[in-house]
């Protein structure tokens, strides 16, 4: 990628991520909810962790597509899978991992309200300073592209397609075992096989 055009990454370990989810749980305080609605895919992991921490056994989901790559977005979020649980009259917490513009979260909240929920609150672990639709609860504000521990491979593949090297990804903090797996997979797929030169050893 051209100099100066590389996105600023905040690469999370599982321990760091869990620590921030616990901070989000503390922000929720003693508020009780009947069901958590995860915004798939990012909100699924957060909702499962909060389900455990908050002892909320009912977890539902909606699927919304928005992001296309690191630092890139489609024109608008779209609902690709509606609510899979009857929330009529229930106290609902909509859960996602990060709120950037907030449009994805707003679409999810509006969808749950239309489904007849008794009340709807929203939360994300992270929120961007420029977010227009802020969640009711969040752990902290960040201005970098957050790389979650469950998307290191997806992020690496995208950045490799944009000209990054394995060495650059490792230096940014992406998991080395994941990178080695991707490198080995690429070498097996290459006509040169193991003869393909290693690009910047990890």
Backbone as a ProteinNet text record, in pm:
[ID]
protein_1_A
[PRIMARY]
XXXXXXXXXXXXXXXXXXXXXXXXXXXXXXXXXXXXXXXXXXXXXXXXXXXXXXXXXXXXXXXXXXXXXXXXXXXXXXXXXXXXXXXXXXXXXXXXXXXXXXXXXXXXXXXXXXXXXXXXXXXXXXXXXXXXXXXXXXXXXXXXXXXXXXXXXXXXXXXXXXXXXXXXXXXXXXXXXXXXXXXXXXXXXXXXXXXXXXXXXX
[TERTIARY]
84.9	0	87.7	43.1	123.1	150.7	266.8	302.8	196.9	160	63.8	-80	-104.1	-241.3	-279.7	-185.4	-211.8	-304.8	-406.7	-497.3	-425.7	-461.9	-404.6	-480.6	-409.1	-472.8	-456.5	-557.4	-549	-576.7	-469.9	-480.9	-496.5	-607.6	-640.7	-602.4	-552.7	-538.2	-669.7	-685.5	-805.8	-815.8	-704.7	-707.6	-748.2	-694.6	-731.3	-879.6	-925.6	-1065.7	-1158.4	-1126.8	-1209.4	-1210.1	-1095.6	-1089.8	-1183.5	-1192.7	-1282.2	-1428.7	-1456.7	-1594.2	-1636.4	-1545.4	-1575.9	-1602	-1526.8	-1550.8	-1689.6	-1730.1	-1864.7	-1969.2	-1945.8	-2039.3	-2053.1	-1942.4	-1948.4	-2028.7	-2014.9	-2091.6	-2241.6	-2278.1	-2419.6	-2475.4	-2387.5	-2428.8	-2526.4	-2630	-2729.7	-2851	-2843.7	-2954.2	-2973.9	-3096.2	-3127.2	-3199.4	-3171.6	-3234.3	-3289	-3398.2	-3457.9	-3384	-3332.8	-3267.1	-3162	-3052.6	-2949.8	-2967.3	-2961.8	-2970.8	-2836.8	-2764.3	-2633.4	-2647.9	-2567.4	-2559.2	-2449.2	-2488.2	-2390.9	-2318.2	-2183.6	-2114.5	-2044.5	-1997.8	-1915	-1976.2	-2107	-2171.5	-2193.6	-2176.1	-2202.6	-2109.7	-1981	-1884.2	-1908.3	-1932.4	-1957.4	-2082.5	-2188.8	-2314.5	-2296.2	-2216.8	-2194.5	-2118.8	-2019.9	-1944.8	-2033.9	-2114.6	-2204.5	-2311.9	-2356.1	-2453.6	-2400	-2272.9	-2208.2	-2188.8	-2135.7	-2102.8	-2228.8	-2333.4	-2455.7	-2561.8	-2533.2	-2628.1	-2761.2	-2750.5	-2868.3	-2862.8	-2953	-2943.1	-2997.1	-3088.6	-3148.9	-3068.8	-3016.4	-2937.6	-2995.4	-3034.8	-3087.5	-2990.8	-3026.2	-2936.7	-3011	-2947.3	-2984.9	-2855.4	-2864.7	-2745.7	-2754.7	-2650.7	-2645	-2509.1	-2508	-2382.8	-2355.2	-2230.2	-2192.6	-2050.4	-1952.9	-1813.2	-1773.6	-1687.5	-1634.6	-1486.4	-1416.7	-1274.8	-1225.5	-1095.7	-1038.9	-1046.1	-1120.4	-1132.3	-1228.6	-1300.6	-1394.3	-1534.2	-1635.5	-1773.4	-1858.7	-1963.1	-2064.4	-2140.1	-2232.6	-2302.9	-2389.2	-2453.7	-2541.8	-2554.8	-2579.5	-2598.6	-2729.8	-2733.9	-2859.2	-2884.1	-3008.1	-3049.1	-3054	-2974.3	-2971.8	-3037.6	-3057.8	-3127.6	-3198.7	-3331.3	-3410.2	-3398.7	-3462.5	-3460.2	-3509.8	-3437.1	-3471.6	-3534.1	-3595.9	-3653.2	-3769.3	-3873.5	-3989.6	-3958.2	-3940.8	-3902.4	-4019.3	-4139.9	-4254.5	-4268.6	-4268.5	-4285.4	-4162.9	-4050.2	-3929.5	-3834.3	-3750.6	-3646.6	-3521.7	-3482.6	-3379.9	-3254.8	-3139.2	-3012	-2952.2	-2937.1	-2874.6	-2723.6	-2650	-2506	-2425.5	-2322.5	-2228.3	-2087.7	-1985.4	-1849.3	-1800	-1834.5	-1787.8	-1892.9	-1904.8	-1992.2	-1903.5	-1904.1	-1823.7	-1909.5	-1988.5	-2084	-2207	-2233.6	-2351.5	-2472	-2459	-2572.9	-2615.2	-2517.5	-2549.6	-2627.5	-2579.4	-2645.1	-2785.9	-2800.4	-2932.6	-3031	-2983.9	-3070	-3115.3	-3023.3	-3056.8	-3156.9	-3133	-3223	-3362.4	-3369.3	-3499.3	-3572.9	-3498.5	-3558.5	-3617.8	-3544.7	-3592.3	-3714.8	-3714.3	-3830.5	-3954.8	-3936.2	-4049	-4101.7	-4016.1	-4056.8	-4140.2	-4158.8	-4246.9	-4181.7	-4050.2	-3982.1	-4040.7	-4045.3	-4097.9	-4007.7	-3876.9	-3778.3	-3651	-3575.9	-3453.3	-3340.4	-3228.4	-3105.5	-2997.6	-2888.2	-2782.3	-2646.3	-2553.6	-2418	-2316.7	-2197.2	-2083.3	-1961.4	-1861.3	-1738.3	-1664.4	-1658.6	-1586	-1676.8	-1646.5	-1720.8	-1619.5	-1641.1	-1551.4	-1595.1	-1500.8	-1534.9	-1638.4	-1639.7	-1730	-1864.4	-1888.9	-2013	-2134.8	-2232	-2350.8	-2463.2	-2468.8	-2570.1	-2495.5	-2481.6	-2401.2	-2481	-2414.3	-2482.2	-2510	-2606.5	-2637.8	-2524.7	-2454.6	-2344.2	-2225.1	-2104.3	-1984.1	-1866.9	-1758.3	-1641.6	-1546.1	-1511.5	-1420.2	-1427.3	-1376.6	-1373.6	-1236	-1233.8	-1107.7	-1118.1	-1003.9	-1006.1	-927.9	-894.3	-822.2	-913	-866.8	-939.6	-912.5	-1015.9	-1000.5	-994.2	-886.7	-874.5	-900.8	-1016.1	-1056.6	-982.5	-966.2	-889.5	-953.4	-1081.2	-1148.8	-1149.5	-1072.5	-1071	-930.3	-828.7	-691.7	-669.8	-723.2	-703.5	-774.7	-898.2	-976.5	-908	-859.6	-791.5	-660.3	-584	-456.2	-475.3	-573.7	-597.3	-633.4	-714.3	-751.2	-629.1	-548.7	-433.6	-325.7	-312.7	-219.4	-262.2	-394.2	-445	-422	-396.9	-371.2	-221.9	-137.6	5.8	88	25.3	102	180.8	291	369.8	335.9	370.9	352.1	431	549.4	631.8	562.6	503.6	431.9	316.6	243.6	130.8	177.9	289.5	344.4	387.9	448.7	494.8	376.9	261.1	140.7	77.1	121	70.5	-27.2	-51.5	-140	-75.9	-158.7	-112.4	-19	101.5	202.3	163.6	95.8	53.3	-48.6	-139.6	-237.1	-165.9	-67.3	5.8	84.4	145.9	218.7	124.6	4.6	-96.5	-133.3	-155.1	-192.4	-78.3	44.5	159.5	174.3	161.8	173.4	64.1	-56.8	-169	-142.6	-86.5	-56.3	53.4	151.5	260.2	210.8	117.6	62.4	-17.5	-82.5	-164.3	-81.2	44.2	129.8	186.4	197.5	258.2	401.4	468.8	606.9	616	503	501	599.1	678.5	775	890.3	902.2	1012.3	981.7	859	822.8	906	975.7	1061.1	979.3	1038.1	971.9	984	876	873.6	880.6	998.7	1012.9	975.5	1067.7	1038	970.7	879.9	809.1	892
-120.2	0	124.1	235.2	356.6	406.4	468.7	522.1	620.9	607.6	699.7	656.9	547.7	505.2	384	332.8	214.6	249.2	166.9	193.5	174.4	252.5	238	127.5	22.5	-94.4	-97.7	-148.3	-181.1	-331.1	-408	-553.7	-605.5	-674.8	-720.2	-865.8	-895.3	-1033.6	-1075	-1205.6	-1252.3	-1193.6	-1184.2	-1129.7	-983.3	-905.8	-764.1	-748.2	-829.5	-822.4	-859.3	-967.8	-1009	-902	-836.8	-729.1	-615.7	-581.7	-474.2	-517.2	-645.5	-695.1	-689	-719.1	-709.1	-563.6	-471.9	-329.2	-289.4	-343.1	-318.1	-373.1	-491.1	-550.7	-463.4	-405	-314.5	-188.9	-140.2	-21.9	-50.7	-175.4	-214.6	-217.1	-229.8	-225.2	-334.9	-296.1	-392.4	-403.8	-338.1	-345	-489.1	-535.8	-673.5	-676.8	-779.7	-796.7	-938	-949.8	-1081	-1158.1	-1085.3	-1150.3	-1057	-1115.3	-1041.8	-1070.3	-965.7	-982.5	-941.9	-1040.8	-1016.1	-971	-873.6	-832.6	-916.3	-1014	-1103.4	-1030	-1055.9	-1161.1	-1111.4	-986.4	-936.9	-946.2	-922.7	-921.8	-1059	-1165	-1299.9	-1338	-1308.9	-1344.1	-1260.4	-1130.3	-1041.8	-1085.9	-1118.3	-1160.1	-1289.2	-1381.8	-1507.8	-1482.3	-1394.4	-1361.3	-1289.4	-1193.4	-1121.8	-1214.4	-1308.9	-1406.9	-1479.5	-1514.1	-1582.5	-1488.6	-1369.8	-1275.5	-1222	-1194.9	-1135.5	-1239.1	-1365.5	-1474.8	-1454	-1412.8	-1401.1	-1518.6	-1613.4	-1738.7	-1727.5	-1634.5	-1625.5	-1530.3	-1585	-1506.8	-1527.4	-1418	-1422.8	-1346.5	-1334.2	-1263.8	-1203.9	-1104.1	-1051.7	-1042.6	-1054.9	-1046.3	-923.2	-839.2	-715.6	-707.9	-672.3	-657.4	-509.5	-471.4	-331.6	-321.4	-365.8	-350.7	-445.8	-396.4	-479.2	-508	-425.2	-446.7	-347.3	-356.3	-265.4	-123.1	-39.1	99.9	124.4	19.8	35.4	-3.8	62.1	28.8	25.7	-51.9	-44	86.9	120.2	248.3	256.6	147.5	147.6	4.9	-10.8	-146.7	-204.5	-336.7	-399.6	-523.2	-543	-658.3	-780.8	-881.9	-1002.3	-1121.9	-1109.4	-1214.6	-1151.3	-1162.8	-1100.2	-1170.6	-1113.2	-1164.1	-1308.9	-1393.3	-1535.5	-1575.2	-1477	-1503.1	-1406.6	-1452.4	-1367.8	-1279.2	-1150.6	-1057.8	-972.3	-1003.5	-919.9	-907	-780.1	-751	-770.5	-809.5	-838.9	-720	-722.9	-621.5	-671.2	-600.2	-649.5	-562.6	-628	-558.4	-601.2	-504.8	-531.5	-518	-617.8	-628	-634.1	-549.4	-557.5	-534.8	-558.8	-543.2	-398.8	-327	-189.1	-106.9	19.2	113.8	216.5	215.3	309.7	430.2	420.8	528.3	514.5	392.1	364.9	321.2	322	289.8	143	54.1	-88.1	-109.4	-48.5	-62.1	-3.9	111	173.9	85	24.2	-64.6	-183	-238.1	-351.8	-311.2	-196.7	-148.4	-122.9	-58.2	-29.7	-159.8	-258.1	-386.9	-455.9	-451	-514.3	-440.3	-309.4	-232.2	-266.3	-275.8	-310.4	-450.2	-535.1	-672	-677.3	-561.8	-554.6	-569.1	-547.8	-556.9	-456	-494.3	-403.9	-283.4	-306.9	-199.1	-247	-152	-187.1	-93.2	-152.6	-78.4	-139	-66.6	-115.1	-101.6	-187.9	-178.9	-229.4	-174	-224	-216.9	-295.2	-288.6	-158.8	-124.7	-5.6	85.9	214.3	313	412.4	455.3	551.9	694.2	787.6	926.1	990.8	950.9	1012.6	941	843.8	765.8	856.9	847.3	932.4	872.2	738.3	669.7	592.7	656	596.1	491.8	382.7	283.3	340.5	281.7	325.8	291.8	183.5	139.2	100.3	132.4	88.5	89.1	20	9.9	127.2	154.5	267.2	317.6	440.6	506.3	484	442.1	419.5	482.8	529	592.4	512.3	387	301.2	189.5	119.8	3.3	-111.9	-160.4	-266.3	-402	-476.7	-613.1	-707	-771.9	-859.1	-992.3	-1059.9	-1185.4	-1296.4	-1280.4	-1382	-1348.1	-1247	-1211.4	-1182.1	-1241	-1216.8	-1269.4	-1388.1	-1445.2	-1361.3	-1325	-1244.5	-1111.3	-1045.9	-917.3	-934.3	-1039.6	-1063.7	-1087	-1168.1	-1197.8	-1071.2	-985.8	-861.6	-771.7	-755.1	-666.2	-723.2	-854.8	-916.6	-885.2	-884.3	-853.6	-707.5	-624	-481.4	-449.1	-554.1	-531.6	-540	-567.5	-583.4	-714.4	-721.2	-844.2	-914.7	-1042.9	-1116.9	-1051.2	-1000.2	-935.4	-811.2	-730.8	-611.5	-650	-755.1	-799.4	-846.5	-918.1	-965.3	-848.1	-748.3	-630.4	-551.7	-558.5	-490.8	-566.5	-691.5	-767.3	-877.4	-902.9	-1013.9	-1145.7	-1240.1	-1365.7	-1439.4	-1472.1	-1533.1	-1674	-1748.1	-1883.1	-1877.7	-1779.4	-1761	-1723.9	-1634.1	-1592.5	-1707.8	-1790.9	-1907.5	-2004.3	-2020.5	-2106.9	-2053.9	-1923.5	-1863.1	-1872.2	-1852.5	-1861.1	-2003.8	-2103.5	-2243.3	-2279.2	-2230	-2255.9	-2194.7	-2072	-2004.5	-2079.2	-2131.9	-2205.5	-2336.6	-2403.1	-2528.1	-2502.2	-2384.9	-2351.1	-2300.3	-2261.5	-2206.6	-2317.9	-2294.9	-2393.7	-2427.8	-2332.9	-2355.1	-2436.7	-2450.9	-2528	-2474.4	-2563.6	-2525.2	-2444.1	-2439.7	-2362.3	-2213.7	-2177	-2034.5	-1965.8	-1855.2	-1788.9	-1734.2	-1741.8	-1688	-1537.1	-1469.3	-1322.3	-1269.1	-1225.3	-1165.8	-1262.5	-1346.5	-1449.9	-1394.8	-1473.5	-1428.4	-1457.8
0	0	0	-57.1	-59.5	81.3	98.7	229.9	275.8	403.3	462.4	446.7	366.8	344.9	429.3	507.9	587.8	703.6	726.5	839.1	971.4	1071.9	1205.1	1277.4	1315.2	1373.9	1525.7	1593.6	1735.1	1745.1	1752.8	1750.1	1892.7	1917.2	2052	2073.7	2194.1	2237.3	2303.6	2326.7	2394.9	2535.6	2606	2742.5	2742.5	2649.6	2640.8	2607.9	2514.8	2474.1	2589.2	2660.2	2773.2	2881.5	2903.2	3001.1	2966.2	2838.2	2795.3	2800.8	2774.5	2788.5	2935.2	3025.5	3168.7	3207.6	3146.3	3171.6	3122.2	3008.5	2956.6	3052.9	3106.7	3202.1	3325.8	3369.4	3484.9	3450.5	3326.2	3283.8	3284.9	3256.4	3258.6	3399.4	3497.5	3637.5	3674.5	3746	3794.3	3700.5	3584.7	3490.3	3443.1	3446.8	3407.5	3272.5	3196.1	3064.6	3051.4	2973.6	2949.5	2840.5	2742.2	2628.8	2568.7	2523.2	2450.9	2301.9	2220.7	2075.8	2014.8	1964.1	1905.2	1760.5	1721.3	1581.8	1517.4	1435.1	1372.3	1259.3	1248.1	1320.9	1447.2	1445.3	1554.1	1691.7	1700.3	1830.7	1891.2	1811.7	1861.8	1976.4	1960.8	2065.1	2190	2170.5	2284.8	2359.9	2286.6	2349.7	2428.5	2375	2447.8	2577.1	2573.4	2694.7	2796.2	2749	2839.5	2895.2	2814.7	2862.6	2984.2	2979.7	3091	3209.9	3183.5	3291	3359.3	3281.1	3334.8	3371.7	3341.1	3368.2	3295.3	3169.1	3083	2985.8	3002.5	2927.1	2784.5	2760.8	2628.2	2539.4	2428.3	2333.3	2193.5	2129.4	1993.1	1902.6	1774.5	1683.3	1564.7	1505.7	1374.5	1294.4	1163.2	1078.8	990.7	1000.1	922.4	854.3	727.8	654.3	630.5	654.3	633.1	580.6	663.3	624.9	514.5	425.2	317	335.7	409.8	432.8	535	570.5	669.1	616	684.3	643	529	483.5	373.8	418.7	361.1	396.1	270.9	277.1	173.1	194.8	105.4	117.2	241.7	277.5	393.9	445.4	575.2	627.4	578.2	566.5	525.6	611.1	645.9	724.5	633.8	665.1	581.6	651.1	780.9	855.7	974.3	976.8	1081.7	1216.5	1313.2	1449.2	1454	1526.4	1532.6	1666.8	1734.5	1866.5	1887.9	1956.3	1985.2	2105.4	2082	2188.8	2236.5	2194.1	2230.6	2381.8	2428.5	2569.6	2655.6	2595.6	2673.6	2680.3	2782.7	2800	2727	2620.2	2527.6	2531.9	2526.1	2509.6	2375.8	2283.8	2153.9	2171.1	2122.8	2150.2	2020.1	2010.7	1899.1	1953.4	1869	1918.4	1910.3	1801.2	1786.6	1713.7	1751.9	1681.7	1613.2	1481	1403.6	1367.9	1262.7	1234.3	1323.3	1369.1	1449.6	1367.4	1234.3	1148.4	1160.7	1174.9	1191.9	1321	1428.3	1558	1554.1	1491.2	1481.5	1405.7	1297.1	1220	1304.8	1383.4	1470	1577.6	1641.3	1746.4	1689.7	1575	1511.8	1478.4	1429.6	1394.2	1517.5	1628.9	1752.6	1807.3	1798.1	1844.2	1762.4	1630.3	1543.5	1571.7	1628.8	1661.1	1789.6	1855.4	1971.2	2106.5	2114.1	2243.4	2341	2468.4	2570.8	2590.1	2587.9	2595.1	2526.8	2471.3	2398.5	2440.1	2483.6	2508.2	2418.9	2401.2	2313.8	2380.6	2340.8	2395.1	2293.2	2299.6	2223.1	2315	2282.9	2362.4	2331.3	2202.6	2160	2079.1	2084.6	2005.6	1949.4	1824.8	1761	1796.6	1803.9	1843.4	1752.3	1624.8	1526.1	1514.8	1598.3	1591.5	1610.4	1518.6	1524.1	1607.5	1612.5	1693.5	1802.4	1916.9	2024.2	2101	2138.3	2221.6	2359.6	2428	2563.6	2660.3	2631.5	2716.7	2629	2674.3	2603.9	2701	2661.9	2749.9	2729.6	2602.4	2578.9	2435.4	2419.1	2288.6	2225.6	2098.7	2028.1	1889.7	1836.7	1704.5	1601.1	1632.7	1539	1490	1385.5	1337.4	1433.8	1499	1598.2	1528	1556.8	1504.9	1622.3	1619	1728.8	1721	1833.7	1833.6	1751.8	1716.8	1636.9	1487.4	1445.6	1304	1251.5	1314.3	1268.8	1127	1096.9	963.4	857.6	885.5	790.2	761.5	867.8	850.9	775.3	808.8	741.5	592.3	556.4	415.8	337.9	400.6	333.6	313.5	418.3	408.6	316	312	217.3	74.2	50.8	-83	-119.6	-16.9	-40.4	-41.6	-40.1	-54.2	72.4	185.6	308.5	301.8	375.1	385.3	516.6	523.6	648.2	761.5	729.8	831.6	887.4	799.7	845.7	937.8	901.5	983.2	1120	1121.8	1249.4	1335.8	1273	1347.1	1403.9	1339	1388.5	1505	1526.1	1639.7	1605.8	1476.8	1442.3	1484.9	1524.3	1580.8	1483.8	1532.1	1446.6	1403.2	1490.5	1453.4	1339.9	1347.4	1239.5	1110.2	1118.7	1000.1	938.7	1022.9	972.4	902.2	958.5	895.8	757.6	748.6	620.3	519.2	567.7	478.3	422.9	512.9	470.3	370.5	395.8	305.2	168.7	166.4	40.5	-35.1	37.5	-26.4	-86.9	-16.7	-70.4	-197.8	-203.1	-319.3	-435.9	-408	-512.6	-600.6	-731.8	-820.8	-780.7	-712.3	-670.6	-541.6	-473.5	-349.6	-248.5	-188	-84.9	-140.9	-274.4	-332.7	-334.8	-301.1	-297.2	-190.6	-222.5	-123.7	-8.5	109.2	228.2	227.1	253.9	250.5	391.7	431.7	564.6	673.6	716.4	815.4	938.5	996.5	1116.6	1239.2
[MASK]
++++++++++++++++++++++++++++++++++++++++++++++++++++++++++++++++++++++++++++++++++++++++++++++++++++++++++++++++++++++++++++++++++++++++++++++++++++++++++++++++++++++++++++++++++++++++++++++++++++++++++

